[in-house]
């Protein structure tokens, strides 16, 4: 629909290009995705999450010396302030982890020496710090709400390995660490998805990095976005057994139920991340002795695709993967944030470096102009 001034209403901003970016090349028609020119499959298989962070923050894969520098900076930033741990202890035990995380990011901003400095170098320092601290905060909050003491970060583990260690208190195997590391890479960046767009909108007002990330977390939480992974696992748990998939699918299709983990605004030929995560989930479910979740997902995928041509998105196979790695279901979205913060912060840096206020228009469809009615003259 055209507005009176000639501008056009585009619901959900579908197909609208709102920023130039050097970070993510998303080819939805052909189901291809690359970060700074590198195919996602190559990065997931051959690069570590630390290398991907460096790539997104600096535009190039690091040489060995540069990687050491980025890795050491991430390790050095892992501790979170004592006051934040104390705050977690004061939060109601039932607080959902994403809400706790939003509060944690706001608080980490209060303790950050560069909090209000939006210069390129300061933003990069904050990107490193917050990427590290976010992982520690998620695990510490989870341990405290579960009545356990937080596990101090281990400086000899990778970002992925240390996350699992801080979550469980046990050092993960190399195979488990690699699967988790690859999933962080697969979630690290995805162009102008709802949460990244949110971080850009906030940044465009010349607000700061912590405020933008806190906003991104709020957008990611919704079930149409990152919250879908958790919903997928709840669906699989509801189905319970492989033998129940057909009956579940028939009922869900008849009820025209929205099936979490299926469909995508941009991908029509398939989400390349889902294909990689499918392989990781198969291996992890087999290794952990919980293969039924993978089998169930494969059967559900086939049934729903045959009936509605819906493709599984990134959140579909990550659900059985994370579950078999021992991640609690309500931590799936925080885990997605653990990866996506690399992309959020890279987008924030890019937006600050070439900023224009993001301010679209609304198409007013309410009452026409009318005379003001004083309070005493209004009806009940
Ligand atoms: N289950 C059932 N039907 C669906 C689904 C689904 N998951 N996804 C799309 N459809 C159908 C809609 O009913 C609609 O059909 P209609 O035209 O007959 O009414 C059509 O496909 C188009 O759907 P829209 O919701 O208009 O598509 P949109 O581009 O707005 O939505 C979205 C994309 C939100 C991802 C959608 O596919 C969805 O809700 N999926 C489930 C939630 C999900 O998995 N989100 C994670 C996305 S990936 C990520 O954010 C990390």
PDB file of C-alpha atoms and ligand atoms in Angstrom, residues 14 187 190 193-194 220 222-229 232 256-266 271 273 304 308 310 313-316 336 340, ligand 1:
ATOM      1  CA  UNK A  14      10.164  -8.119   4.120  1.00  0.00           C
ATOM      2  CA  UNK A 187      25.002 -19.076  15.113  1.00  0.00           C
ATOM      3  CA  UNK A 190      23.191 -13.887  10.165  1.00  0.00           C
ATOM      4  CA  UNK A 193      17.844 -10.961  11.468  1.00  0.00           C
ATOM      5  CA  UNK A 194      15.486  -9.464  14.060  1.00  0.00           C
ATOM      6  CA  UNK A 220      16.354 -13.083  20.261  1.00  0.00           C
ATOM      7  CA  UNK A 222      10.979 -14.574  21.124  1.00  0.00           C
ATOM      8  CA  UNK A 223       9.784 -17.966  19.802  1.00  0.00           C
ATOM      9  CA  UNK A 224       9.715 -16.741  16.192  1.00  0.00           C
ATOM     10  CA  UNK A 225      13.467 -16.059  16.511  1.00  0.00           C
ATOM     11  CA  UNK A 226      16.039 -17.711  18.809  1.00  0.00           C
ATOM     12  CA  UNK A 227      13.401 -18.950  21.226  1.00  0.00           C
ATOM     13  CA  UNK A 228      12.390 -21.487  18.563  1.00  0.00           C
ATOM     14  CA  UNK A 229      15.199 -23.916  19.496  1.00  0.00           C
ATOM     15  CA  UNK A 232      11.633 -27.495  19.124  1.00  0.00           C
ATOM     16  CA  UNK A 256      -2.669 -25.802  11.484  1.00  0.00           C
ATOM     17  CA  UNK A 257      -0.191 -25.540  14.333  1.00  0.00           C
ATOM     18  CA  UNK A 258       2.919 -23.386  13.850  1.00  0.00           C
ATOM     19  CA  UNK A 259       5.774 -25.852  13.915  1.00  0.00           C
ATOM     20  CA  UNK A 260       8.824 -24.483  15.632  1.00  0.00           C
ATOM     21  CA  UNK A 261      12.146 -24.873  13.850  1.00  0.00           C
ATOM     22  CA  UNK A 262      10.462 -24.856  10.427  1.00  0.00           C
ATOM     23  CA  UNK A 263      10.244 -22.054   7.875  1.00  0.00           C
ATOM     24  CA  UNK A 264      12.409 -19.016   7.247  1.00  0.00           C
ATOM     25  CA  UNK A 265      11.839 -15.492   5.975  1.00  0.00           C
ATOM     26  CA  UNK A 266      14.847 -15.536   3.628  1.00  0.00           C
ATOM     27  CA  UNK A 271      18.994 -23.290   5.544  1.00  0.00           C
ATOM     28  CA  UNK A 273      23.201 -24.236   8.847  1.00  0.00           C
ATOM     29  CA  UNK A 304       6.389 -31.786   7.686  1.00  0.00           C
ATOM     30  CA  UNK A 308       3.852 -28.401   3.756  1.00  0.00           C
ATOM     31  CA  UNK A 310       8.498 -26.223   5.035  1.00  0.00           C
ATOM     32  CA  UNK A 313      15.819 -23.788   9.982  1.00  0.00           C
ATOM     33  CA  UNK A 314      18.948 -23.434  12.141  1.00  0.00           C
ATOM     34  CA  UNK A 315      16.998 -24.043  15.350  1.00  0.00           C
ATOM     35  CA  UNK A 316      15.623 -27.442  14.331  1.00  0.00           C
ATOM     36  CA  UNK A 336      22.460 -19.126  20.757  1.00  0.00           C
ATOM     37  CA  UNK A 340      25.394 -14.574  18.062  1.00  0.00           C
TER      38      UNK A 340
HETATM   39  N1  LIG B   1       4.716 -23.881  10.805  1.00  0.00           N
HETATM   40  C1  LIG B   1       3.588 -23.860  10.101  1.00  0.00           C
HETATM   41  N2  LIG B   1       3.373 -23.011   9.073  1.00  0.00           N
HETATM   42  C2  LIG B   1       4.351 -22.133   8.790  1.00  0.00           C
HETATM   43  C3  LIG B   1       5.563 -22.097   9.494  1.00  0.00           C
HETATM   44  C4  LIG B   1       5.732 -23.023  10.537  1.00  0.00           C
HETATM   45  N3  LIG B   1       6.847 -23.038  11.241  1.00  0.00           N
HETATM   46  N4  LIG B   1       6.360 -21.142   8.973  1.00  0.00           N
HETATM   47  C5  LIG B   1       5.662 -20.573   7.978  1.00  0.00           C
HETATM   48  N5  LIG B   1       4.456 -21.172   7.861  1.00  0.00           N
HETATM   49  C6  LIG B   1       3.429 -20.855   6.898  1.00  0.00           C
HETATM   50  C7  LIG B   1       2.512 -19.790   7.461  1.00  0.00           C
HETATM   51  O1  LIG B   1       1.402 -20.340   8.114  1.00  0.00           O
HETATM   52  C8  LIG B   1       2.129 -19.046   6.214  1.00  0.00           C
HETATM   53  O2  LIG B   1       1.128 -19.793   5.539  1.00  0.00           O
HETATM   54  P1  LIG B   1      -0.102 -19.039   4.817  1.00  0.00           P
HETATM   55  O3  LIG B   1       0.562 -18.150   3.777  1.00  0.00           O
HETATM   56  O4  LIG B   1      -0.891 -20.161   4.278  1.00  0.00           O
HETATM   57  O5  LIG B   1      -0.765 -18.255   5.902  1.00  0.00           O
HETATM   58  C9  LIG B   1       3.371 -19.096   5.347  1.00  0.00           C
HETATM   59  O6  LIG B   1       4.072 -20.271   5.760  1.00  0.00           O
HETATM   60  C10 LIG B   1       4.264 -17.876   5.528  1.00  0.00           C
HETATM   61  O7  LIG B   1       4.548 -17.715   6.932  1.00  0.00           O
HETATM   62  P2  LIG B   1       4.887 -16.341   7.612  1.00  0.00           P
HETATM   63  O8  LIG B   1       4.778 -16.501   9.083  1.00  0.00           O
HETATM   64  O9  LIG B   1       4.112 -15.232   6.969  1.00  0.00           O
HETATM   65  O10 LIG B   1       6.398 -16.194   7.164  1.00  0.00           O
HETATM   66  P3  LIG B   1       7.466 -15.243   7.826  1.00  0.00           P
HETATM   67  O11 LIG B   1       8.499 -15.015   6.814  1.00  0.00           O
HETATM   68  O12 LIG B   1       6.834 -14.060   8.432  1.00  0.00           O
HETATM   69  O13 LIG B   1       7.984 -16.145   9.032  1.00  0.00           O
HETATM   70  C11 LIG B   1       9.177 -17.465  10.466  1.00  0.00           C
HETATM   71  C12 LIG B   1       9.199 -16.723   9.134  1.00  0.00           C
HETATM   72  C13 LIG B   1       8.789 -16.500  11.588  1.00  0.00           C
HETATM   73  C14 LIG B   1      10.571 -18.005  10.775  1.00  0.00           C
HETATM   74  C15 LIG B   1       8.152 -18.623  10.384  1.00  0.00           C
HETATM   75  O14 LIG B   1       8.533 -19.544   9.408  1.00  0.00           O
HETATM   76  C16 LIG B   1       7.941 -19.292  11.732  1.00  0.00           C
HETATM   77  O15 LIG B   1       7.129 -18.834  12.523  1.00  0.00           O
HETATM   78  N6  LIG B   1       8.675 -20.397  12.016  1.00  0.00           N
HETATM   79  C17 LIG B   1       8.609 -21.047  13.291  1.00  0.00           C
HETATM   80  C18 LIG B   1       9.481 -20.308  14.296  1.00  0.00           C
HETATM   81  C19 LIG B   1      10.935 -20.547  14.035  1.00  0.00           C
HETATM   82  O16 LIG B   1      11.359 -21.666  13.813  1.00  0.00           O
HETATM   83  N7  LIG B   1      11.727 -19.464  14.140  1.00  0.00           N
HETATM   84  C20 LIG B   1      13.185 -19.557  14.016  1.00  0.00           C
HETATM   85  C21 LIG B   1      13.640 -18.866  12.784  1.00  0.00           C
HETATM   86  S1  LIG B   1      15.401 -18.997  12.597  1.00  0.00           S
HETATM   87  C22 LIG B   1      16.021 -17.955  13.784  1.00  0.00           C
HETATM   88  O17 LIG B   1      15.485 -16.944  14.066  1.00  0.00           O
HETATM   89  C23 LIG B   1      17.242 -18.293  14.552  1.00  0.00           C
END
